[in-house]
Tab-separated table of C-alpha atoms in Angstrom:
chain	number	residue	atom	x	y	z
A	340	MET	CA	114.708	92.929	91.232
A	341	ASN	CA	116.614	92.231	94.419
A	342	SER	CA	113.995	89.921	95.844
A	343	PHE	CA	113.631	86.330	96.935
A	344	ARG	CA	113.370	85.572	93.238
A	345	THR	CA	117.089	86.083	92.810
A	346	ARG	CA	118.285	83.137	94.832
A	347	SER	CA	115.688	81.307	96.837
A	348	GLY	CA	114.241	78.939	94.255
A	349	ALA	CA	116.783	76.121	94.485
A	350	LEU	CA	117.477	76.723	98.173
A	351	LEU	CA	113.853	76.704	99.223
A	352	ALA	CA	113.113	73.651	97.134
A	353	GLY	CA	115.843	71.680	98.814
A	354	LEU	CA	114.708	72.760	102.237
A	355	LEU	CA	111.099	71.921	101.538
A	356	ALA	CA	112.043	68.545	100.178
A	357	ALA	CA	114.101	67.824	103.270
A	358	ALA	CA	111.544	69.081	105.752
A	359	LEU	CA	108.168	68.257	104.247
A	360	THR	CA	106.529	65.364	102.477
A	361	PHE	CA	106.788	66.511	98.907
A	362	THR	CA	103.663	65.397	97.044
A	363	ALA	CA	103.284	67.889	94.222
A	364	GLY	CA	101.994	66.422	90.985
A	365	CYS	CA	100.864	63.185	92.603
A	366	SER	CA	97.641	63.892	94.434
A	367	GLY	CA	95.614	64.633	91.335
A	368	ASP	CA	96.977	61.857	89.120
A	369	ASP	CA	93.982	59.654	89.794
A	370	LYS	CA	92.054	61.781	87.314
A	371	SER	CA	94.222	60.506	84.432
A	372	PRO	CA	95.092	63.921	82.965
A	373	ASP	CA	94.665	64.315	79.262
A	374	ALA	CA	97.718	65.851	77.594
A	375	SER	CA	96.269	66.110	74.109
A	376	GLY	CA	94.890	69.247	72.489
A	377	SER	CA	91.370	68.433	73.591
A	378	ALA	CA	89.472	65.845	75.565
A	379	ALA	CA	89.157	62.916	73.169
A	380	GLY	CA	88.589	65.415	70.370
A	381	GLY	CA	85.862	67.223	72.292
A	382	LYS	CA	85.567	70.469	74.165
A	383	VAL	CA	87.573	70.991	77.345
A	384	ASP	CA	86.088	73.027	80.183
A	385	LEU	CA	88.524	74.577	82.652
A	386	SER	CA	87.784	76.352	85.927
A	387	PHE	CA	89.880	79.359	86.937
A	388	TRP	CA	90.035	80.937	90.425
A	389	ASP	CA	91.200	84.544	90.382
A	390	TRP	CA	90.371	87.713	92.351
A	391	ASP	CA	91.402	90.363	89.793
A	392	PRO	CA	88.710	92.909	88.933
A	393	ASN	CA	87.816	92.719	85.228
A	394	MET	CA	89.678	89.459	84.625
A	395	ASP	CA	86.468	88.285	82.950
A	396	LYS	CA	87.249	90.623	80.039
A	397	VAL	CA	90.646	88.997	79.556
A	398	VAL	CA	89.238	85.469	79.821
A	399	ALA	CA	86.630	86.400	77.211
A	400	LEU	CA	89.440	87.065	74.711
A	401	TRP	CA	90.714	83.526	75.239
A	402	ASN	CA	87.292	81.923	74.997
A	403	ASN	CA	86.483	83.757	71.784
A	404	ALA	CA	89.711	82.559	70.176
A	405	HIS	CA	89.733	79.018	71.625
A	406	PRO	CA	86.287	77.427	71.218
A	407	ASP	CA	87.649	73.969	72.125
A	408	ILE	CA	89.099	75.056	75.482
A	409	HIS	CA	86.607	77.072	77.501
A	410	VAL	CA	87.679	78.774	80.735
A	411	THR	CA	85.093	79.578	83.415
A	412	LEU	CA	86.202	82.264	85.850
A	413	THR	CA	85.134	82.475	89.490
A	414	ASN	CA	86.315	84.629	92.403
A	415	PRO	CA	85.913	82.594	95.603
A	416	ALA	CA	88.392	84.697	97.615
A	417	GLY	CA	91.694	86.503	97.380
A	418	GLY	CA	95.198	86.141	98.765
A	419	ASP	CA	95.543	83.951	101.845
A	420	GLN	CA	91.835	83.127	101.875
A	421	LEU	CA	92.137	81.688	98.395
A	422	VAL	CA	95.107	79.584	99.473
A	423	ALA	CA	93.057	78.114	102.326
A	424	LYS	CA	90.204	77.354	99.932
A	425	MET	CA	92.597	75.724	97.493
A	426	ILE	CA	93.981	73.408	100.184
A	427	THR	CA	90.486	72.503	101.358
A	428	ALA	CA	89.289	71.892	97.804
A	429	HIS	CA	92.327	69.747	97.048
A	430	GLN	CA	91.673	67.600	100.094
A	431	ALA	CA	88.159	67.051	98.758
A	432	LYS	CA	89.584	66.429	95.246
A	433	ASN	CA	87.425	69.142	93.703
A	434	GLY	CA	89.882	72.004	93.230
A	435	PRO	CA	89.895	74.263	90.172
A	436	ASP	CA	92.043	73.617	87.125
A	437	ILE	CA	93.807	76.973	87.353
A	438	ALA	CA	94.411	79.402	90.217
A	439	LYS	CA	96.152	82.690	90.834
A	440	VAL	CA	98.617	82.471	93.745
A	441	GLU	CA	100.752	85.124	95.418
A	442	TYR	CA	104.454	84.303	95.219
A	443	GLN	CA	104.943	83.871	98.962
A	444	SER	CA	102.217	81.213	99.078
A	445	LEU	CA	103.526	79.062	96.248
A	446	PRO	CA	106.104	76.979	98.200
A	447	ALA	CA	103.509	75.847	100.737
A	448	LEU	CA	101.060	74.907	97.982
A	449	VAL	CA	103.757	72.934	96.187
A	450	SER	CA	104.785	71.089	99.349
A	451	ASN	CA	101.143	70.201	100.015
A	452	GLY	CA	100.675	68.841	96.514
A	453	VAL	CA	98.052	71.432	95.554
A	454	VAL	CA	99.725	72.834	92.430
A	455	ARG	CA	101.311	70.861	89.621
A	456	ASP	CA	104.692	70.802	87.923
A	457	ILE	CA	104.003	72.262	84.459
A	458	THR	CA	107.575	72.304	83.163
A	459	GLU	CA	106.829	70.051	80.186
A	460	TYR	CA	103.989	72.299	79.023
A	461	THR	CA	105.670	75.683	79.396
A	462	LYS	CA	109.059	75.370	77.696
A	463	THR	CA	108.162	78.026	75.136
A	464	ALA	CA	106.370	80.357	77.545
A	465	VAL	CA	109.196	80.584	80.088
A	466	ALA	CA	111.459	82.160	77.469
A	467	ASN	CA	109.368	85.325	77.913
A	468	PHE	CA	110.689	85.871	81.469
A	469	ASP	CA	114.075	86.764	82.878
A	470	ASP	CA	115.622	84.306	85.300
A	471	ALA	CA	115.136	86.559	88.324
A	472	THR	CA	111.396	86.805	87.730
A	473	LEU	CA	110.866	83.161	86.766
A	474	SER	CA	112.726	81.860	89.823
A	475	ALA	CA	109.779	82.982	91.970
A	476	THR	CA	107.799	80.108	90.470
A	477	LYS	CA	110.512	77.442	90.194
A	478	LEU	CA	111.360	74.817	92.798
A	479	GLU	CA	114.019	72.150	92.232
A	480	GLY	CA	114.306	73.472	88.678
A	481	LYS	CA	110.645	72.715	87.963
A	482	VAL	CA	108.090	75.314	86.912
A	483	TYR	CA	104.997	75.503	89.130
A	484	GLY	CA	103.421	78.654	87.719
A	485	ILE	CA	103.806	81.439	85.183
A	486	PRO	CA	104.509	84.871	86.708
A	487	GLN	CA	101.745	87.406	86.201
A	488	ASP	CA	103.033	90.655	87.674
A	489	VAL	CA	105.484	92.413	89.939
A	490	ALA	CA	104.168	94.702	92.668
A	491	PRO	CA	106.621	97.205	94.154
A	492	LEU	CA	105.303	99.143	97.126
A	493	MET	CA	104.436	102.772	96.319
A	494	LEU	CA	102.763	105.814	97.856
A	495	PHE	CA	99.327	106.622	96.466
A	496	TYR	CA	98.037	109.998	97.582
A	497	ARG	CA	95.085	112.288	97.046
A	498	ALA	CA	96.607	115.070	94.970
A	499	ASP	CA	93.610	117.325	95.633
A	500	ILE	CA	93.868	116.943	99.422
A	501	PHE	CA	97.621	117.501	99.365
A	502	ALA	CA	97.100	120.669	97.331
A	503	GLN	CA	94.225	121.887	99.514
A	504	TYR	CA	96.277	121.695	102.708
A	505	GLY	CA	99.645	122.608	101.254
A	506	LEU	CA	101.248	119.214	101.800
A	507	ALA	CA	104.417	118.155	100.031
A	508	VAL	CA	104.739	114.670	98.598
A	509	PRO	CA	107.136	113.131	101.134
A	510	THR	CA	110.370	111.556	99.999
A	511	THR	CA	111.426	110.282	103.434
A	512	TRP	CA	109.539	108.684	106.315
A	513	GLU	CA	110.559	111.567	108.551
A	514	GLN	CA	108.882	113.954	106.134
A	515	TYR	CA	105.845	111.666	105.889
A	516	ALA	CA	105.334	111.964	109.650
A	517	GLN	CA	105.783	115.737	109.447
A	518	GLU	CA	103.208	116.065	106.678
A	519	ALA	CA	100.845	113.799	108.645
A	520	ALA	CA	101.161	116.132	111.638
A	521	THR	CA	100.528	119.190	109.449
A	522	LEU	CA	97.449	117.570	107.966
A	523	HIS	CA	96.138	116.653	111.417
A	524	GLN	CA	96.585	120.214	112.591
A	525	LYS	CA	94.878	121.765	109.563
A	526	ALA	CA	92.176	119.131	109.081
A	527	PRO	CA	91.598	117.010	112.211
A	528	ASN	CA	88.962	114.947	110.406
A	529	VAL	CA	91.381	113.872	107.675
A	530	SER	CA	94.092	111.290	108.409
A	531	MET	CA	97.213	110.669	106.394
A	532	THR	CA	96.459	106.923	106.204
A	533	ASN	CA	95.527	103.961	108.395
A	534	PHE	CA	97.503	101.259	110.165
A	535	ASP	CA	96.098	97.973	108.917
A	536	ALA	CA	96.357	95.096	111.379
A	537	ALA	CA	94.181	92.826	109.249
A	538	ASP	CA	96.406	92.458	106.168
A	539	PRO	CA	100.144	91.915	106.758
A	540	GLY	CA	101.111	92.394	103.110
A	541	TRP	CA	101.793	96.111	103.349
A	542	PHE	CA	103.730	95.783	106.628
A	543	THR	CA	105.989	93.026	105.308
A	544	GLY	CA	106.723	95.294	102.342
A	545	LEU	CA	107.714	98.083	104.719
A	546	VAL	CA	110.091	95.908	106.734
A	547	GLN	CA	111.563	94.568	103.489
A	548	GLN	CA	112.338	98.157	102.518
A	549	ALA	CA	114.062	98.613	105.884
A	550	GLY	CA	116.309	95.609	105.177
A	551	ALA	CA	114.645	92.898	107.235
A	552	ASN	CA	114.781	89.203	106.399
A	553	TRP	CA	112.199	87.354	108.450
A	554	TRP	CA	113.566	83.976	107.392
A	555	THR	CA	117.026	82.827	106.361
A	556	ALA	CA	118.351	79.328	105.841
A	557	SER	CA	121.632	77.481	105.620
A	558	GLY	CA	121.356	73.903	104.474
A	559	THR	CA	118.364	72.532	106.357
A	560	THR	CA	118.715	74.942	109.289
A	561	TRP	CA	116.429	77.929	109.470
A	562	LYS	CA	116.705	81.196	111.339
A	563	VAL	CA	113.647	83.330	112.104
A	564	ASN	CA	114.188	87.048	112.714
A	565	ILE	CA	110.747	88.646	112.686
A	566	ASN	CA	111.517	90.863	115.690
A	567	GLY	CA	114.918	92.046	114.498
A	568	PRO	CA	116.049	95.703	114.676
A	569	GLU	CA	114.939	96.558	111.139
A	570	SER	CA	111.407	95.346	111.777
A	571	LYS	CA	111.240	97.020	115.166
A	572	LYS	CA	112.306	100.313	113.612
A	573	VAL	CA	109.307	100.140	111.310
A	574	ALA	CA	106.983	99.040	114.113
A	575	ASP	CA	108.133	101.828	116.440
A	576	TYR	CA	107.647	104.414	113.700
A	577	TRP	CA	104.054	103.394	113.060
A	578	GLU	CA	103.301	103.039	116.760
A	579	GLY	CA	104.284	106.672	117.107
A	580	LEU	CA	101.943	107.739	114.313
A	581	VAL	CA	99.086	105.766	115.865
A	582	LYS	CA	99.631	107.070	119.391
A	583	ASN	CA	99.840	110.653	118.133
A	584	GLY	CA	96.496	110.233	116.385
A	585	LEU	CA	98.003	110.863	112.957
A	586	VAL	CA	96.729	107.667	111.335
A	587	LEU	CA	93.547	105.654	111.692
A	588	LYS	CA	93.410	102.209	113.298
A	589	ASN	CA	90.748	100.467	111.225
A	590	PRO	CA	91.546	97.761	108.653
A	591	SER	CA	91.838	98.327	104.935
A	592	PHE	CA	89.215	96.894	102.573
A	593	SER	CA	86.524	97.131	105.237
A	594	PRO	CA	83.255	98.992	104.524
A	595	GLN	CA	84.325	101.741	106.921
A	596	TRP	CA	87.703	102.137	105.224
A	597	ASN	CA	86.130	102.146	101.771
A	598	LYS	CA	83.867	104.977	102.874
A	599	GLN	CA	86.795	106.921	104.323
A	600	MET	CA	88.799	106.464	101.155
A	601	ASN	CA	85.844	107.629	99.092
A	602	ASP	CA	84.835	110.674	101.158
A	603	GLY	CA	88.321	112.108	101.604
A	604	SER	CA	88.912	111.100	105.229
A	605	ILE	CA	92.151	109.371	104.166
A	606	ALA	CA	94.810	111.245	102.217
A	607	SER	CA	97.215	108.470	101.201
A	608	TRP	CA	97.506	104.730	100.797
A	609	ILE	CA	100.688	102.660	100.914
A	610	SER	CA	100.024	99.928	98.391
A	611	GLY	CA	101.391	97.803	95.584
A	612	ALA	CA	101.551	98.916	91.977
A	613	TRP	CA	98.235	97.129	91.475
A	614	ALA	CA	96.345	99.741	93.517
A	615	PRO	CA	94.753	101.638	90.578
A	616	ALA	CA	92.794	98.506	89.680
A	617	GLN	CA	91.317	98.376	93.173
A	618	LEU	CA	90.555	102.058	93.702
A	619	GLY	CA	87.547	102.024	91.404
A	620	GLY	CA	85.782	99.553	93.664
A	621	ILE	CA	87.076	101.090	96.894
A	622	ALA	CA	86.537	104.786	96.217
A	623	PRO	CA	84.519	105.218	93.002
A	624	ASP	CA	83.941	108.944	93.492
A	625	THR	CA	87.668	109.750	93.546
A	626	LYS	CA	88.643	108.974	89.958
A	627	GLY	CA	91.326	111.363	88.771
A	628	LYS	CA	92.106	112.583	92.289
A	629	TRP	CA	94.883	110.109	93.085
A	630	ALA	CA	98.542	110.163	92.110
A	631	ALA	CA	101.425	107.780	92.744
A	632	ALA	CA	104.989	108.404	93.884
A	633	PRO	CA	107.938	106.294	95.030
A	634	LEU	CA	107.675	105.082	98.606
A	635	PRO	CA	109.267	107.443	101.170
A	636	ALA	CA	112.777	106.359	102.116
A	637	TRP	CA	114.426	105.874	105.495
A	638	THR	CA	117.498	107.666	104.166
A	639	ALA	CA	117.155	110.512	101.679
A	640	GLY	CA	118.005	109.357	98.185
A	641	ASP	CA	117.638	105.626	98.870
A	642	LYS	CA	115.431	104.102	96.175
A	643	THR	CA	114.775	100.798	97.956
A	644	THR	CA	111.160	99.747	98.287
A	645	GLY	CA	109.378	96.583	99.380
A	646	ILE	CA	106.865	94.359	97.632
A	647	TRP	CA	103.202	93.773	98.366
A	648	GLY	CA	101.880	90.834	96.432
A	649	GLY	CA	102.843	89.883	92.952
A	650	SER	CA	101.406	86.635	91.689
A	651	ALA	CA	101.745	83.606	89.466
A	652	VAL	CA	99.025	81.623	87.738
A	653	THR	CA	99.200	77.905	88.459
A	654	VAL	CA	97.743	74.612	87.302
A	655	THR	CA	96.443	72.509	90.153
A	656	ALA	CA	97.060	68.843	90.825
A	657	ASP	CA	93.295	68.304	90.575
A	658	SER	CA	93.086	69.327	86.927
A	659	ALA	CA	92.202	66.519	84.551
A	660	HIS	CA	93.519	68.635	81.653
A	661	PRO	CA	96.902	70.025	82.686
A	662	ALA	CA	98.154	70.554	79.138
A	663	GLN	CA	95.190	72.727	78.215
A	664	ALA	CA	95.301	74.521	81.541
A	665	ALA	CA	98.997	75.252	81.066
A	666	GLN	CA	98.262	76.475	77.556
A	667	PHE	CA	95.854	79.056	78.963
A	668	VAL	CA	98.234	80.044	81.788
A	669	SER	CA	101.064	80.524	79.277
A	670	TRP	CA	98.880	82.602	76.953
A	671	LEU	CA	97.571	84.730	79.798
A	672	ASN	CA	100.985	85.895	80.952
A	673	SER	CA	103.232	85.728	77.875
A	674	ASP	CA	101.033	86.593	74.896
A	675	ASP	CA	101.390	90.317	74.211
A	676	ALA	CA	97.687	90.805	73.481
A	677	ALA	CA	96.701	89.009	76.690
A	678	VAL	CA	99.220	90.941	78.758
A	679	ALA	CA	98.082	94.228	77.207
A	680	ALA	CA	94.497	93.327	78.109
A	681	GLN	CA	95.578	92.741	81.709
A	682	VAL	CA	97.344	96.093	81.825
A	683	GLU	CA	94.244	97.803	80.441
A	684	ASN	CA	91.692	96.032	82.616
A	685	ILE	CA	93.611	95.045	85.747
A	686	ASN	CA	96.486	97.549	85.822
A	687	VAL	CA	99.142	94.906	86.411
A	688	TYR	CA	102.784	95.738	85.873
A	689	PRO	CA	103.758	92.799	83.670
A	690	ALA	CA	106.169	90.109	84.748
A	691	SER	CA	107.020	89.154	81.170
A	692	THR	CA	110.026	90.896	79.675
A	693	SER	CA	108.282	91.913	76.468
A	694	GLY	CA	105.214	92.983	78.434
A	695	ARG	CA	107.172	95.764	80.133
A	696	SER	CA	107.694	97.466	76.765
A	697	LEU	CA	104.123	97.277	75.484
A	698	PRO	CA	102.766	100.522	74.000
A	699	ILE	CA	99.783	100.398	76.355
A	700	LEU	CA	102.108	101.237	79.258
A	701	ALA	CA	102.435	104.730	77.793
A	702	LYS	CA	98.839	105.349	78.875
A	703	PRO	CA	97.840	105.825	82.528
A	704	PRO	CA	95.473	103.478	84.358
A	705	ALA	CA	91.851	104.463	83.854
A	706	PHE	CA	91.471	105.564	87.473
A	707	LEU	CA	94.576	107.774	87.319
A	708	PRO	CA	93.924	109.688	84.079
A	709	ASN	CA	95.880	112.723	85.300
A	710	GLN	CA	99.133	110.778	85.726
A	711	PRO	CA	100.305	109.715	82.280
A	712	ASP	CA	103.715	108.719	83.669
A	713	PHE	CA	102.302	106.179	86.127
A	714	TYR	CA	103.925	103.136	84.528
A	715	SER	CA	107.151	105.083	84.062
A	716	VAL	CA	107.191	105.635	87.828
A	717	VAL	CA	106.584	101.925	88.394
A	718	LYS	CA	109.391	101.081	85.971
A	719	GLN	CA	111.605	103.480	87.900
A	720	VAL	CA	110.989	101.917	91.330
A	721	ALA	CA	110.654	98.249	90.371
A	722	PRO	CA	114.399	97.493	89.953
A	723	SER	CA	115.057	98.720	93.509
A	724	SER	CA	112.343	96.665	95.160
A	725	ARG	CA	113.238	93.806	97.456
A	726	SER	CA	111.424	91.005	99.185
A	727	PHE	CA	112.730	88.718	101.902
A	728	SER	CA	115.720	86.670	100.793
A	729	ILE	CA	113.473	83.662	101.324
A	730	TRP	CA	109.866	83.168	102.443
A	731	GLY	CA	109.288	80.805	105.334
A	732	PRO	CA	107.446	77.494	105.023
A	733	ASN	CA	104.657	78.586	107.389
A	734	VAL	CA	103.793	82.040	106.070
A	735	THR	CA	100.105	81.571	106.850
A	736	VAL	CA	100.892	81.045	110.551
A	737	THR	CA	103.074	84.157	110.572
A	738	PHE	CA	100.417	86.224	108.828
A	739	ARG	CA	97.738	85.015	111.221
A	740	GLY	CA	100.059	85.918	114.089
A	741	TYR	CA	100.411	89.418	112.633
A	742	THR	CA	96.652	89.911	112.560
A	743	ASP	CA	96.211	88.668	116.124
A	744	ALA	CA	99.180	90.469	117.670
A	745	PHE	CA	98.801	93.838	115.968
A	746	GLY	CA	95.034	93.754	116.332
A	747	ALA	CA	95.503	93.340	120.091
A	748	ALA	CA	98.145	96.073	120.187
A	749	LEU	CA	95.821	98.535	118.468
A	750	GLN	CA	92.954	97.645	120.775
A	751	ASN	CA	94.960	97.663	124.006
A	752	GLY	CA	97.480	100.376	123.222
A	753	THR	CA	100.374	98.008	123.808
A	754	SER	CA	103.791	97.970	122.164
A	755	PHE	CA	104.101	97.207	118.461
A	756	GLY	CA	107.559	95.835	119.175
A	757	ALA	CA	106.024	93.378	121.628
A	758	ALA	CA	103.605	92.341	118.884
A	759	LEU	CA	106.591	91.397	116.733
A	760	ASP	CA	107.975	89.368	119.646
A	761	THR	CA	104.682	87.471	119.810
A	762	ILE	CA	104.756	86.737	116.073
A	763	GLN	CA	108.350	85.544	116.398
A	764	GLU	CA	107.366	83.133	119.148
A	765	SER	CA	104.332	81.711	117.322
A	766	THR	CA	106.236	81.282	114.059
A	767	THR	CA	109.201	79.503	115.609
A	768	ALA	CA	106.959	77.293	117.750
A	769	ASP	CA	105.039	76.209	114.661
A	770	MET	CA	108.210	75.487	112.673
A	771	LYS	CA	109.551	73.337	115.487
A	772	LYS	CA	106.243	71.479	115.603
A	773	LEU	CA	106.517	70.842	111.852
A	774	GLY	CA	109.981	69.388	112.346
A	775	PHE	CA	112.206	72.166	111.041
A	776	THR	CA	115.646	72.699	112.539
A	777	LEU	CA	116.104	76.219	113.892
A	778	GLY	CA	119.464	77.815	114.458
């Protein structure tokens, strides 16, 4: 994949080490971690924070086979909210043993000493991943997590609604806007999708597809380009759809949006390859009505897509049993049976090399029973997905700026391009405050 995984690991590590107080692996050492197979010959209890639906079924497989190392799963939050909870818990020295972390959040958690270097415990497991994938979880040559999945951005659409109103599955963004206009004309109460100002993940994937790099670095000097021409092209496009009434303005994952997704008020969803796992909870009455296609392109024939999410599973600095925690993390994402269970229950597209050839990928996700080639489509688009060449050290500030600026733009009818300018200003101001050199 042409993503930040291909070259940012060593670069970002050096920059973080130069710019931040690097404390990973130190903050939790006061618990005297036990590196043996069990705690003084007794049972080890591990806590695991994860937001995946049905992960409990996968954890149950581990617990049944490993009576001496019991994993207790909880779901305190997801994405950025989980990161905030992890930092708070670490400051109070009561963090979990294990936590799922999105790739873009890992550098900040490492620099704040929240997650632990698990290189010594994962030498066998890392052989199950190609270098491009593993580099998403390596800093300064050290392993800070085991990759779980890759999440190329795709177009999920209601096949029944498209058929009812004679819509074509769009292959370009120009065609997407045309089909949205046709749908609005034929069914004013049905919108093609929504513009989500609450979750920046989908928008960053769209600007990645357009070729944007919000952060770049040379040595210890950073450049921030959130409001560059590629990003503004995407922003202007969506501003046009919003102002023409072709897409809704409410946030995804809200009760209102869930209802709209369930009752057919929304005809498509731009999401990561993990979407089928979420649709059952979002729109339970629509099973079998969705299909997936490659993301529309800016230029006909271009296969480039962006990424929304993708995660690693980490061992925290607060764990008193890092060896056992790393054993579970390695099993979860490199053991074929465990990976197959995640595909079946969570609909991940595996990060492990062998996982991408598992027989279970020949079957569709449970919520998309009418699309047996779903994972073949994912396999088709994944090699052409790209992320930013490097994620910035203050992603949470940037993401919060997105929510504030685009939320205000939707409410006030102001320019989406100006919203990007605001995010640019807040991100650079924060980096300067943190002591980074900007070029």
